[in-house]
Amino acid sequence: MMLDKPLLIAGSWRAPSGSRTGDVVDPATGTVIGKLGFSEAADVDAALEAARKGFVTWRAMTALERSRILHRAAALVRERAEVMAQHMTREQGKPLAEARGEAGTAPEHIEWYAEEGRRAYGRVIPSRIPGARQIVVKEPVGPVAAFSPWNFPLAQLVRKIAGALAAGCSIIAKPPEEAPSACIELAKCFQEAGLPEGVLNILFGVPAEISERLIASPVIRKVSFTGSVPVGKHLGALAGAQAKRATMELGGHAPFIVCDDVDLDAIVKLGVGLKFRNAGQVCASPTRFYVQDAVYDGFRAAFTEAAKAVKVGAGAAEGTQMGPLANARRLDALQDFVADAVQHGARLETGGRRIGNEGFFFEPTVLSDVPDSARIMRDEPFGPVAALVRVGSVDEAIERSNALPFGLAAFAFTRSTRRAAQFADGLESGMVSINHFGLAAAETPFGGIKDSGYGSEGGTEGLEAYLSTKFVSQVGA
Ligand code: NAD
Protein backbone atom coordinates (compact mmCIF):
# COMPACT_ATOMS: atom_id res chain seq x y z
CA MET A 1 0.00 0.00 0.00
CA MET A 2 1.50 3.32 -1.03
CA LEU A 3 0.05 6.29 0.74
CA ASP A 4 2.12 8.69 -1.30
CA LYS A 5 -0.52 11.35 -2.02
CA PRO A 6 -2.18 11.60 1.36
CA LEU A 7 -2.44 15.38 1.74
CA LEU A 8 -5.63 17.17 0.77
CA ILE A 9 -4.85 20.82 0.18
CA ALA A 10 -6.99 23.32 -1.74
CA GLY A 11 -9.15 20.56 -3.18
CA SER A 12 -6.45 18.27 -4.56
CA TRP A 13 -4.67 15.19 -3.23
CA ARG A 14 -0.96 15.81 -3.15
CA ALA A 15 2.36 14.22 -2.31
CA PRO A 16 4.22 16.05 0.45
CA SER A 17 6.84 18.55 -0.66
CA GLY A 18 9.63 16.57 1.10
CA SER A 19 10.55 12.90 1.20
CA ARG A 20 9.81 11.96 4.81
CA THR A 21 7.49 9.01 5.39
CA GLY A 22 6.12 7.02 8.34
CA ASP A 23 5.42 3.29 8.49
CA VAL A 24 1.86 2.00 8.66
CA VAL A 25 1.94 -1.30 10.56
CA ASP A 26 -0.56 -4.16 10.73
CA PRO A 27 -0.85 -4.71 14.50
CA ALA A 28 -1.99 -8.30 13.99
CA THR A 29 1.35 -9.24 12.41
CA GLY A 30 3.69 -6.37 13.27
CA THR A 31 4.62 -6.00 9.60
CA VAL A 32 4.87 -2.74 7.68
CA ILE A 33 2.00 -2.55 5.21
CA GLY A 34 2.37 0.99 3.93
CA LYS A 35 4.48 4.12 3.77
CA LEU A 36 2.68 7.35 4.56
CA GLY A 37 4.04 10.62 3.17
CA PHE A 38 4.67 13.24 5.86
CA SER A 39 4.01 16.98 5.52
CA GLU A 40 6.73 19.61 5.58
CA ALA A 41 6.29 23.17 6.86
CA ALA A 42 5.54 24.34 3.29
CA ASP A 43 2.61 21.89 3.10
CA VAL A 44 1.23 23.13 6.41
CA ASP A 45 1.47 26.71 5.15
CA ALA A 46 -0.29 25.77 1.92
CA ALA A 47 -3.10 24.16 3.93
CA LEU A 48 -3.42 27.32 6.04
CA GLU A 49 -3.76 29.49 2.97
CA ALA A 50 -6.30 27.06 1.50
CA ALA A 51 -8.33 27.03 4.73
CA ARG A 52 -8.27 30.84 4.86
CA LYS A 53 -9.73 31.08 1.36
CA GLY A 54 -12.04 28.09 1.89
CA PHE A 55 -13.58 29.79 4.92
CA VAL A 56 -14.49 32.86 2.85
CA THR A 57 -16.33 30.68 0.33
CA TRP A 58 -17.98 28.33 2.82
CA ARG A 59 -19.28 30.89 5.28
CA ALA A 60 -20.91 32.81 2.41
CA MET A 61 -23.00 29.79 1.42
CA THR A 62 -26.40 29.31 3.02
CA ALA A 63 -26.92 26.84 5.82
CA LEU A 64 -29.22 24.89 3.49
CA GLU A 65 -26.55 24.60 0.78
CA ARG A 66 -24.03 23.42 3.35
CA SER A 67 -26.53 20.95 4.75
CA ARG A 68 -27.16 19.42 1.31
CA ILE A 69 -23.44 18.82 0.76
CA LEU A 70 -23.13 17.21 4.19
CA HIS A 71 -26.11 14.94 3.44
CA ARG A 72 -24.47 13.87 0.17
CA ALA A 73 -21.23 13.13 2.05
CA ALA A 74 -23.16 11.02 4.57
CA ALA A 75 -24.69 8.97 1.75
CA LEU A 76 -21.24 8.35 0.22
CA VAL A 77 -19.81 7.30 3.60
CA ARG A 78 -22.69 4.85 4.00
CA GLU A 79 -21.97 3.36 0.55
CA ARG A 80 -18.26 2.96 1.33
CA ALA A 81 -18.56 1.87 4.96
CA GLU A 82 -17.27 -1.64 4.28
CA VAL A 83 -14.08 -0.37 2.64
CA MET A 84 -13.43 1.93 5.58
CA ALA A 85 -14.10 -0.85 8.09
CA GLN A 86 -11.57 -3.11 6.35
CA HIS A 87 -8.97 -0.32 6.46
CA MET A 88 -9.50 0.25 10.19
CA THR A 89 -9.19 -3.43 11.05
CA ARG A 90 -6.00 -3.79 8.99
CA GLU A 91 -4.29 -0.66 10.32
CA GLN A 92 -5.64 -0.37 13.87
CA GLY A 93 -6.46 -4.00 14.67
CA LYS A 94 -10.02 -3.85 15.99
CA PRO A 95 -12.36 -6.77 15.17
CA LEU A 96 -14.18 -6.32 11.89
CA ALA A 97 -17.56 -6.27 13.65
CA GLU A 98 -16.44 -3.27 15.73
CA ALA A 99 -14.96 -1.55 12.68
CA ARG A 100 -18.24 -2.08 10.80
CA GLY A 101 -20.15 -0.61 13.74
CA GLU A 102 -17.90 2.45 13.73
CA ALA A 103 -18.17 2.93 9.96
CA GLY A 104 -21.93 2.39 10.17
CA THR A 105 -22.44 5.21 12.66
CA ALA A 106 -20.13 7.71 10.90
CA PRO A 107 -22.90 8.91 8.53
CA GLU A 108 -25.22 9.45 11.49
CA HIS A 109 -22.86 12.07 12.90
CA ILE A 110 -22.72 13.86 9.54
CA GLU A 111 -26.51 13.78 9.20
CA TRP A 112 -27.02 15.09 12.72
CA TYR A 113 -24.75 18.05 12.08
CA ALA A 114 -26.21 18.59 8.59
CA GLU A 115 -29.57 19.20 10.25
CA GLU A 116 -28.30 20.98 13.37
CA GLY A 117 -26.33 23.45 11.26
CA ARG A 118 -29.64 24.72 9.89
CA ARG A 119 -30.74 25.56 13.42
CA ALA A 120 -27.88 27.76 14.59
CA TYR A 121 -30.48 30.22 15.86
CA GLY A 122 -29.72 33.50 17.55
CA ARG A 123 -32.32 35.48 19.52
CA VAL A 124 -33.99 38.86 19.85
CA ILE A 125 -33.64 40.61 23.21
CA PRO A 126 -36.47 42.92 24.43
CA SER A 127 -34.41 46.08 24.69
CA ARG A 128 -34.38 48.59 27.54
CA ILE A 129 -33.46 51.32 25.03
CA PRO A 130 -36.53 52.79 23.26
CA GLY A 131 -36.48 52.03 19.52
CA ALA A 132 -33.44 49.78 19.71
CA ARG A 133 -33.26 46.39 18.02
CA GLN A 134 -30.97 44.06 19.95
CA ILE A 135 -30.14 40.68 18.49
CA VAL A 136 -27.76 37.81 19.13
CA VAL A 137 -26.28 36.16 16.03
CA LYS A 138 -24.32 32.91 15.83
CA GLU A 139 -21.39 32.98 13.41
CA PRO A 140 -18.76 30.39 12.46
CA VAL A 141 -15.69 30.85 14.64
CA GLY A 142 -13.29 30.56 11.68
CA PRO A 143 -10.76 28.03 10.31
CA VAL A 144 -10.28 25.06 12.65
CA ALA A 145 -7.20 22.91 13.39
CA ALA A 146 -8.26 19.40 14.45
CA PHE A 147 -6.21 16.46 15.72
CA SER A 148 -7.79 13.03 16.02
CA PRO A 149 -6.33 9.78 17.42
CA TRP A 150 -5.86 6.21 16.23
CA ASN A 151 -8.24 4.34 18.53
CA PHE A 152 -11.39 5.29 16.57
CA PRO A 153 -9.97 6.55 13.28
CA LEU A 154 -13.36 7.39 11.76
CA ALA A 155 -15.55 8.16 14.76
CA GLN A 156 -13.16 10.71 16.21
CA LEU A 157 -12.45 12.45 12.92
CA VAL A 158 -15.97 12.58 11.54
CA ARG A 159 -17.34 14.52 14.51
CA LYS A 160 -14.70 17.20 14.16
CA ILE A 161 -15.11 17.57 10.40
CA ALA A 162 -18.92 17.48 10.40
CA GLY A 163 -19.25 19.83 13.40
CA ALA A 164 -16.90 22.41 11.92
CA LEU A 165 -18.41 22.27 8.43
CA ALA A 166 -22.01 22.45 9.67
CA ALA A 167 -21.19 25.61 11.59
CA GLY A 168 -19.69 27.20 8.46
CA CYS A 169 -16.01 26.79 9.41
CA SER A 170 -13.23 25.49 7.19
CA ILE A 171 -10.96 22.88 8.75
CA ILE A 172 -7.44 21.47 8.60
CA ALA A 173 -7.50 17.98 10.12
CA LYS A 174 -4.54 15.85 11.11
CA PRO A 175 -5.85 12.31 11.44
CA PRO A 176 -3.72 9.53 12.99
CA GLU A 177 -0.59 8.51 11.10
CA GLU A 178 -1.02 4.96 12.47
CA ALA A 179 -4.41 4.44 10.75
CA PRO A 180 -4.69 6.87 7.82
CA SER A 181 -6.61 4.98 5.10
CA ALA A 182 -10.18 5.16 6.44
CA CYS A 183 -9.60 8.85 7.22
CA ILE A 184 -8.51 9.50 3.63
CA GLU A 185 -11.61 7.67 2.35
CA LEU A 186 -13.77 9.80 4.62
CA ALA A 187 -12.25 13.02 3.30
CA LYS A 188 -12.80 11.79 -0.29
CA CYS A 189 -16.51 11.40 0.47
CA PHE A 190 -16.71 15.06 1.53
CA GLN A 191 -14.79 16.12 -1.57
CA GLU A 192 -17.01 14.14 -3.92
CA ALA A 193 -20.10 15.49 -2.21
CA GLY A 194 -19.21 18.89 -3.63
CA LEU A 195 -17.26 20.65 -0.90
CA PRO A 196 -15.61 23.78 -2.33
CA GLU A 197 -11.82 23.66 -2.43
CA GLY A 198 -9.93 24.54 0.73
CA VAL A 199 -12.90 23.93 3.04
CA LEU A 200 -11.52 20.57 4.19
CA ASN A 201 -7.77 20.00 4.25
CA ILE A 202 -5.92 16.90 5.47
CA LEU A 203 -2.33 16.72 6.71
CA PHE A 204 -0.24 13.86 8.06
CA GLY A 205 3.22 14.11 9.56
CA VAL A 206 5.07 14.62 12.82
CA PRO A 207 2.19 15.62 15.15
CA ALA A 208 4.10 18.17 17.24
CA GLU A 209 5.49 19.94 14.16
CA ILE A 210 2.07 20.28 12.56
CA SER A 211 0.17 21.27 15.69
CA GLU A 212 2.66 23.93 16.71
CA ARG A 213 2.68 25.52 13.26
CA LEU A 214 -1.08 25.44 12.88
CA ILE A 215 -1.93 26.74 16.34
CA ALA A 216 0.59 29.58 16.04
CA SER A 217 -0.91 30.75 12.74
CA PRO A 218 -3.29 33.73 12.86
CA VAL A 219 -5.49 31.91 10.32
CA ILE A 220 -6.60 29.29 12.88
CA ARG A 221 -9.35 30.40 15.27
CA LYS A 222 -10.25 27.13 16.97
CA VAL A 223 -8.38 23.99 18.08
CA SER A 224 -9.99 20.60 18.63
CA PHE A 225 -7.92 17.70 20.01
CA THR A 226 -8.69 14.16 21.12
CA GLY A 227 -5.87 12.23 22.77
CA SER A 228 -3.87 11.94 25.95
CA VAL A 229 -4.01 14.34 28.93
CA PRO A 230 -0.37 15.53 28.69
CA VAL A 231 -0.61 16.31 24.96
CA GLY A 232 -4.02 17.96 25.49
CA LYS A 233 -2.65 20.21 28.23
CA HIS A 234 0.26 21.17 26.00
CA LEU A 235 -1.96 22.02 23.00
CA GLY A 236 -4.46 23.79 25.29
CA ALA A 237 -1.62 25.97 26.57
CA LEU A 238 -0.51 26.78 23.01
CA ALA A 239 -4.09 27.72 22.11
CA GLY A 240 -4.50 29.72 25.33
CA ALA A 241 -1.35 31.71 24.64
CA GLN A 242 -3.02 32.89 21.42
CA ALA A 243 -6.48 33.37 23.01
CA LYS A 244 -7.90 30.70 20.70
CA ARG A 245 -10.96 28.63 21.42
CA ALA A 246 -10.29 24.94 22.14
CA THR A 247 -12.14 21.68 22.69
CA MET A 248 -10.10 19.04 24.51
CA GLU A 249 -11.34 15.46 24.67
CA LEU A 250 -8.67 13.74 26.74
CA GLY A 251 -8.08 10.55 28.68
CA GLY A 252 -10.31 8.95 31.28
CA HIS A 253 -10.23 6.41 34.10
CA ALA A 254 -13.86 5.38 34.29
CA PRO A 255 -15.30 3.86 37.46
CA PHE A 256 -17.79 1.00 37.04
CA ILE A 257 -19.82 0.76 40.26
CA VAL A 258 -21.78 -2.41 41.00
CA CYS A 259 -24.29 -2.24 43.88
CA ASP A 260 -25.43 -5.23 45.89
CA ASP A 261 -29.01 -5.09 44.54
CA VAL A 262 -28.33 -5.98 40.88
CA ASP A 263 -28.61 -8.90 38.46
CA LEU A 264 -24.94 -9.88 38.26
CA ASP A 265 -25.11 -11.93 35.06
CA ALA A 266 -26.31 -9.06 32.90
CA ILE A 267 -23.83 -6.62 34.41
CA VAL A 268 -20.85 -8.96 34.06
CA LYS A 269 -21.72 -9.41 30.39
CA LEU A 270 -21.98 -5.66 29.83
CA GLY A 271 -18.83 -4.94 31.86
CA VAL A 272 -16.70 -7.47 29.98
CA GLY A 273 -18.02 -6.18 26.65
CA LEU A 274 -17.17 -2.59 27.57
CA LYS A 275 -13.77 -3.36 29.10
CA PHE A 276 -12.40 -5.45 26.23
CA ARG A 277 -13.97 -3.51 23.36
CA ASN A 278 -11.19 -2.21 21.11
CA ALA A 279 -8.79 -4.03 23.48
CA GLY A 280 -9.54 -1.43 26.15
CA GLN A 281 -8.14 1.40 24.01
CA VAL A 282 -11.17 3.58 24.58
CA CYS A 283 -11.15 6.85 26.52
CA ALA A 284 -14.48 5.90 28.18
CA SER A 285 -13.38 2.32 28.94
CA PRO A 286 -14.12 1.23 32.53
CA THR A 287 -10.96 0.59 34.54
CA ARG A 288 -11.84 0.75 38.26
CA PHE A 289 -14.58 -1.74 39.11
CA TYR A 290 -15.92 -0.76 42.54
CA VAL A 291 -18.11 -3.67 43.66
CA GLN A 292 -20.13 -3.77 46.87
CA ASP A 293 -19.02 -6.30 49.47
CA ALA A 294 -22.04 -8.64 49.30
CA VAL A 295 -21.65 -9.30 45.57
CA TYR A 296 -17.87 -8.83 45.22
CA ASP A 297 -16.84 -12.51 45.24
CA GLY A 298 -19.60 -13.51 42.84
CA PHE A 299 -18.76 -10.63 40.49
CA ARG A 300 -15.03 -11.43 40.58
CA ALA A 301 -15.58 -15.10 39.75
CA ALA A 302 -18.06 -14.45 36.93
CA PHE A 303 -16.08 -11.52 35.46
CA THR A 304 -12.87 -13.58 35.46
CA GLU A 305 -14.58 -16.50 33.72
CA ALA A 306 -16.08 -14.18 31.12
CA ALA A 307 -12.70 -12.50 30.53
CA LYS A 308 -11.05 -15.90 30.00
CA ALA A 309 -13.69 -16.72 27.38
CA VAL A 310 -13.02 -13.60 25.27
CA LYS A 311 -11.72 -14.83 21.91
CA VAL A 312 -8.55 -12.93 21.01
CA GLY A 313 -7.26 -12.93 17.44
CA ALA A 314 -6.65 -10.95 14.29
CA GLY A 315 -9.43 -8.44 13.73
CA ALA A 316 -10.25 -9.90 10.33
CA ALA A 317 -10.53 -13.52 11.60
CA GLU A 318 -13.99 -15.02 12.01
CA GLY A 319 -15.27 -14.92 15.60
CA THR A 320 -12.59 -12.59 17.01
CA GLN A 321 -13.91 -10.62 19.99
CA MET A 322 -10.71 -8.75 20.85
CA GLY A 323 -7.92 -7.78 18.47
CA PRO A 324 -4.30 -6.81 19.11
CA LEU A 325 -3.18 -3.60 20.76
CA ALA A 326 -2.60 -0.83 18.24
CA ASN A 327 1.16 -0.63 18.60
CA ALA A 328 4.21 -2.16 20.28
CA ARG A 329 4.57 0.61 22.90
CA ARG A 330 1.18 -0.30 24.40
CA LEU A 331 2.47 -3.86 25.07
CA ASP A 332 5.30 -2.64 27.28
CA ALA A 333 3.03 -0.12 29.01
CA LEU A 334 0.49 -2.83 29.95
CA GLN A 335 3.08 -5.31 31.14
CA ASP A 336 4.38 -2.60 33.49
CA PHE A 337 0.89 -1.81 34.84
CA VAL A 338 0.27 -5.48 35.72
CA ALA A 339 3.70 -6.05 37.31
CA ASP A 340 3.32 -2.90 39.40
CA ALA A 341 -0.18 -3.86 40.61
CA VAL A 342 0.93 -7.37 41.63
CA GLN A 343 3.95 -5.93 43.41
CA HIS A 344 1.62 -3.68 45.41
CA GLY A 345 -0.48 -6.67 46.52
CA ALA A 346 -3.17 -7.07 43.81
CA ARG A 347 -4.17 -10.59 42.79
CA LEU A 348 -3.81 -11.56 39.13
CA GLU A 349 -7.02 -13.49 38.37
CA THR A 350 -6.31 -14.04 34.69
CA GLY A 351 -4.14 -12.69 31.85
CA GLY A 352 -1.27 -10.29 32.35
CA ARG A 353 0.96 -11.34 29.47
CA ARG A 354 1.62 -10.78 25.82
CA ILE A 355 0.24 -13.53 23.58
CA GLY A 356 2.81 -15.07 21.21
CA ASN A 357 5.54 -12.98 19.61
CA GLU A 358 3.85 -11.97 16.37
CA GLY A 359 1.67 -8.87 16.37
CA PHE A 360 0.74 -6.93 19.52
CA PHE A 361 -1.69 -9.27 21.31
CA PHE A 362 -2.23 -9.01 25.07
CA GLU A 363 -4.36 -11.27 27.26
CA PRO A 364 -7.67 -9.98 28.65
CA THR A 365 -6.54 -9.28 32.20
CA VAL A 366 -8.35 -9.14 35.54
CA LEU A 367 -6.71 -7.90 38.73
CA SER A 368 -8.61 -8.13 42.03
CA ASP A 369 -8.23 -6.50 45.46
CA VAL A 370 -6.17 -3.77 43.81
CA PRO A 371 -4.84 -1.25 46.36
CA ASP A 372 -4.95 2.48 45.67
CA SER A 373 -1.15 2.51 45.78
CA ALA A 374 -0.97 0.55 42.49
CA ARG A 375 -0.25 2.76 39.48
CA ILE A 376 -3.22 1.37 37.54
CA MET A 377 -5.49 3.04 40.10
CA ARG A 378 -4.12 6.46 39.10
CA ASP A 379 -2.91 6.28 35.49
CA GLU A 380 -5.01 5.37 32.47
CA PRO A 381 -4.02 1.86 31.31
CA PHE A 382 -5.61 2.30 27.85
CA GLY A 383 -5.63 -1.47 27.45
CA PRO A 384 -7.49 -4.69 28.34
CA VAL A 385 -6.95 -4.64 32.11
CA ALA A 386 -9.74 -4.48 34.71
CA ALA A 387 -8.99 -3.56 38.34
CA LEU A 388 -11.55 -4.96 40.81
CA VAL A 389 -11.94 -3.28 44.19
CA ARG A 390 -14.23 -4.18 47.11
CA VAL A 391 -16.28 -1.29 48.56
CA GLY A 392 -18.75 -0.97 51.45
CA SER A 393 -21.26 1.79 50.81
CA VAL A 394 -22.52 3.79 47.84
CA ASP A 395 -20.96 6.88 49.41
CA GLU A 396 -17.57 5.16 49.52
CA ALA A 397 -17.89 4.13 45.86
CA ILE A 398 -18.67 7.71 44.83
CA GLU A 399 -15.89 9.16 46.95
CA ARG A 400 -13.28 6.77 45.54
CA SER A 401 -14.56 7.29 41.99
CA ASN A 402 -14.09 11.04 42.40
CA ALA A 403 -10.62 10.76 43.93
CA LEU A 404 -8.75 10.97 40.61
CA PRO A 405 -8.18 14.10 38.52
CA PHE A 406 -9.94 12.41 35.54
CA GLY A 407 -13.65 12.97 34.87
CA LEU A 408 -14.71 11.59 31.51
CA ALA A 409 -17.14 8.67 31.87
CA ALA A 410 -18.63 6.81 34.85
CA PHE A 411 -20.89 3.75 35.01
CA ALA A 412 -23.12 2.68 37.88
CA PHE A 413 -25.53 -0.22 38.38
CA THR A 414 -28.35 -0.41 40.91
CA ARG A 415 -32.04 -1.24 41.07
CA SER A 416 -32.67 1.61 43.52
CA THR A 417 -33.86 4.90 42.05
CA ARG A 418 -32.55 6.68 45.15
CA ARG A 419 -29.04 5.30 44.58
CA ALA A 420 -29.27 6.04 40.85
CA ALA A 421 -29.98 9.69 41.69
CA GLN A 422 -27.04 9.69 44.12
CA PHE A 423 -24.77 8.53 41.29
CA ALA A 424 -26.19 11.02 38.79
CA ASP A 425 -25.65 13.89 41.24
CA GLY A 426 -22.48 12.76 42.99
CA LEU A 427 -20.15 11.44 40.31
CA GLU A 428 -17.67 14.04 39.06
CA SER A 429 -17.73 13.09 35.41
CA GLY A 430 -18.68 14.63 32.08
CA MET A 431 -20.83 11.57 31.33
CA VAL A 432 -22.66 9.24 33.72
CA SER A 433 -24.29 6.10 32.35
CA ILE A 434 -26.60 4.30 34.78
CA ASN A 435 -27.70 0.68 34.30
CA HIS A 436 -26.62 0.58 30.65
CA PHE A 437 -24.14 1.95 28.14
CA GLY A 438 -25.69 5.11 26.74
CA LEU A 439 -22.79 7.20 25.42
CA ALA A 440 -21.52 8.53 22.10
CA ALA A 441 -24.68 8.86 19.95
CA ALA A 442 -24.66 11.75 17.48
CA GLU A 443 -27.39 13.66 19.36
CA THR A 444 -25.77 13.41 22.83
CA PRO A 445 -22.84 15.47 24.14
CA PHE A 446 -19.55 13.60 24.61
CA GLY A 447 -16.84 15.18 26.74
CA GLY A 448 -15.15 15.36 30.10
CA ILE A 449 -14.40 17.60 33.06
CA LYS A 450 -11.33 18.04 35.28
CA ASP A 451 -8.17 16.66 33.60
CA SER A 452 -10.31 14.85 31.01
CA GLY A 453 -10.73 18.11 29.15
CA TYR A 454 -13.33 20.70 28.28
CA GLY A 455 -16.01 21.17 25.67
CA SER A 456 -18.23 18.51 24.11
CA GLU A 457 -18.57 16.87 20.74
CA GLY A 458 -22.00 15.66 19.63
CA GLY A 459 -25.37 17.10 20.59
CA THR A 460 -26.18 20.77 20.24
CA GLU A 461 -23.03 21.45 22.28
CA GLY A 462 -20.96 19.98 19.44
CA LEU A 463 -22.17 22.64 17.03
CA GLU A 464 -21.93 25.44 19.58
CA ALA A 465 -18.22 24.62 19.90
CA TYR A 466 -17.66 25.99 16.38
CA LEU A 467 -19.84 29.09 16.71
CA SER A 468 -19.15 32.47 18.19
CA THR A 469 -21.72 34.86 19.56
CA LYS A 470 -22.20 38.31 18.11
CA PHE A 471 -24.42 40.89 19.79
CA VAL A 472 -25.90 43.61 17.56
CA SER A 473 -27.59 46.68 19.03
CA GLN A 474 -29.15 49.07 16.51
CA VAL A 475 -31.37 52.11 16.55
CA GLY A 476 -32.81 53.71 13.46
CA ALA A 477 -30.56 56.08 11.48
P1 NAD B 1 0.42 10.02 22.78
O1 NAD B 1 0.20 10.88 23.95
O2 NAD B 1 1.79 9.93 22.20
O3 NAD B 1 -0.55 10.44 21.58
C1 NAD B 1 -1.93 10.54 21.72
C2 NAD B 1 -2.46 11.16 20.44
O4 NAD B 1 -2.03 12.50 20.35
C3 NAD B 1 -1.96 10.50 19.16
O5 NAD B 1 -3.02 10.46 18.23
C4 NAD B 1 -0.84 11.41 18.67
O6 NAD B 1 -0.69 11.41 17.27
C5 NAD B 1 -1.30 12.76 19.13
N1 NAD B 1 -0.22 13.69 19.47
C6 NAD B 1 0.87 13.44 20.23
N2 NAD B 1 1.62 14.56 20.36
C7 NAD B 1 0.98 15.53 19.65
C8 NAD B 1 1.25 16.91 19.41
N3 NAD B 1 2.30 17.54 19.95
N4 NAD B 1 0.37 17.59 18.62
C9 NAD B 1 -0.72 17.01 18.10
N5 NAD B 1 -1.01 15.70 18.30
C10 NAD B 1 -0.19 14.98 19.08
O7 NAD B 1 -0.08 8.59 23.22
P2 NAD B 1 -0.26 7.24 22.41
O8 NAD B 1 0.78 6.26 22.89
O9 NAD B 1 -0.43 7.43 20.95
O10 NAD B 1 -1.67 6.82 22.99
C11 NAD B 1 -1.80 6.41 24.32
C12 NAD B 1 -2.39 7.46 25.20
O11 NAD B 1 -3.13 8.39 24.45
C13 NAD B 1 -3.35 6.82 26.18
O12 NAD B 1 -2.79 6.81 27.45
C14 NAD B 1 -4.59 7.65 26.12
O13 NAD B 1 -4.72 8.44 27.27
C15 NAD B 1 -4.41 8.61 25.01
N6 NAD B 1 -5.42 8.51 23.95
C16 NAD B 1 -6.65 8.98 24.22
C17 NAD B 1 -7.62 8.92 23.26
C18 NAD B 1 -9.00 9.44 23.53
O14 NAD B 1 -9.92 9.03 22.86
N7 NAD B 1 -9.19 10.37 24.45
C19 NAD B 1 -7.33 8.36 22.04
C20 NAD B 1 -6.05 7.89 21.77
C21 NAD B 1 -5.09 7.98 22.76
PDB file of C-alpha atoms in Angstrom, residues 252-253 287 329-344 346 348 352 362 365 367 370 373-387 406:
ATOM      1  CA  GLY A 252     -10.314   8.953  31.279  1.00  0.00           C
ATOM      2  CA  HIS A 253     -10.233   6.414  34.101  1.00  0.00           C
ATOM      3  CA  THR A 287     -10.958   0.587  34.542  1.00  0.00           C
ATOM      4  CA  ARG A 329       4.568   0.605  22.901  1.00  0.00           C
ATOM      5  CA  ARG A 330       1.184  -0.299  24.404  1.00  0.00           C
ATOM      6  CA  LEU A 331       2.473  -3.861  25.070  1.00  0.00           C
ATOM      7  CA  ASP A 332       5.296  -2.638  27.283  1.00  0.00           C
ATOM      8  CA  ALA A 333       3.026  -0.124  29.015  1.00  0.00           C
ATOM      9  CA  LEU A 334       0.491  -2.827  29.945  1.00  0.00           C
ATOM     10  CA  GLN A 335       3.084  -5.308  31.135  1.00  0.00           C
ATOM     11  CA  ASP A 336       4.382  -2.600  33.489  1.00  0.00           C
ATOM     12  CA  PHE A 337       0.887  -1.812  34.840  1.00  0.00           C
ATOM     13  CA  VAL A 338       0.275  -5.478  35.721  1.00  0.00           C
ATOM     14  CA  ALA A 339       3.697  -6.049  37.310  1.00  0.00           C
ATOM     15  CA  ASP A 340       3.318  -2.900  39.400  1.00  0.00           C
ATOM     16  CA  ALA A 341      -0.180  -3.860  40.613  1.00  0.00           C
ATOM     17  CA  VAL A 342       0.931  -7.370  41.631  1.00  0.00           C
ATOM     18  CA  GLN A 343       3.950  -5.925  43.405  1.00  0.00           C
ATOM     19  CA  HIS A 344       1.617  -3.682  45.412  1.00  0.00           C
ATOM     20  CA  ALA A 346      -3.169  -7.070  43.808  1.00  0.00           C
ATOM     21  CA  LEU A 348      -3.810 -11.560  39.128  1.00  0.00           C
ATOM     22  CA  GLY A 352      -1.267 -10.291  32.354  1.00  0.00           C
ATOM     23  CA  PHE A 362      -2.232  -9.009  25.066  1.00  0.00           C
ATOM     24  CA  THR A 365      -6.543  -9.282  32.197  1.00  0.00           C
ATOM     25  CA  LEU A 367      -6.711  -7.904  38.733  1.00  0.00           C
ATOM     26  CA  VAL A 370      -6.170  -3.772  43.814  1.00  0.00           C
ATOM     27  CA  SER A 373      -1.148   2.509  45.777  1.00  0.00           C
ATOM     28  CA  ALA A 374      -0.972   0.553  42.488  1.00  0.00           C
ATOM     29  CA  ARG A 375      -0.252   2.759  39.483  1.00  0.00           C
ATOM     30  CA  ILE A 376      -3.215   1.373  37.542  1.00  0.00           C
ATOM     31  CA  MET A 377      -5.492   3.044  40.096  1.00  0.00           C
ATOM     32  CA  ARG A 378      -4.115   6.464  39.096  1.00  0.00           C
ATOM     33  CA  ASP A 379      -2.909   6.276  35.491  1.00  0.00           C
ATOM     34  CA  GLU A 380      -5.013   5.371  32.474  1.00  0.00           C
ATOM     35  CA  PRO A 381      -4.022   1.861  31.312  1.00  0.00           C
ATOM     36  CA  PHE A 382      -5.608   2.296  27.847  1.00  0.00           C
ATOM     37  CA  GLY A 383      -5.634  -1.467  27.446  1.00  0.00           C
ATOM     38  CA  PRO A 384      -7.489  -4.692  28.335  1.00  0.00           C
ATOM     39  CA  VAL A 385      -6.954  -4.642  32.111  1.00  0.00           C
ATOM     40  CA  ALA A 386      -9.744  -4.482  34.711  1.00  0.00           C
ATOM     41  CA  ALA A 387      -8.987  -3.557  38.338  1.00  0.00           C
ATOM     42  CA  PHE A 406      -9.938  12.405  35.543  1.00  0.00           C
TER      43      PHE A 406
END
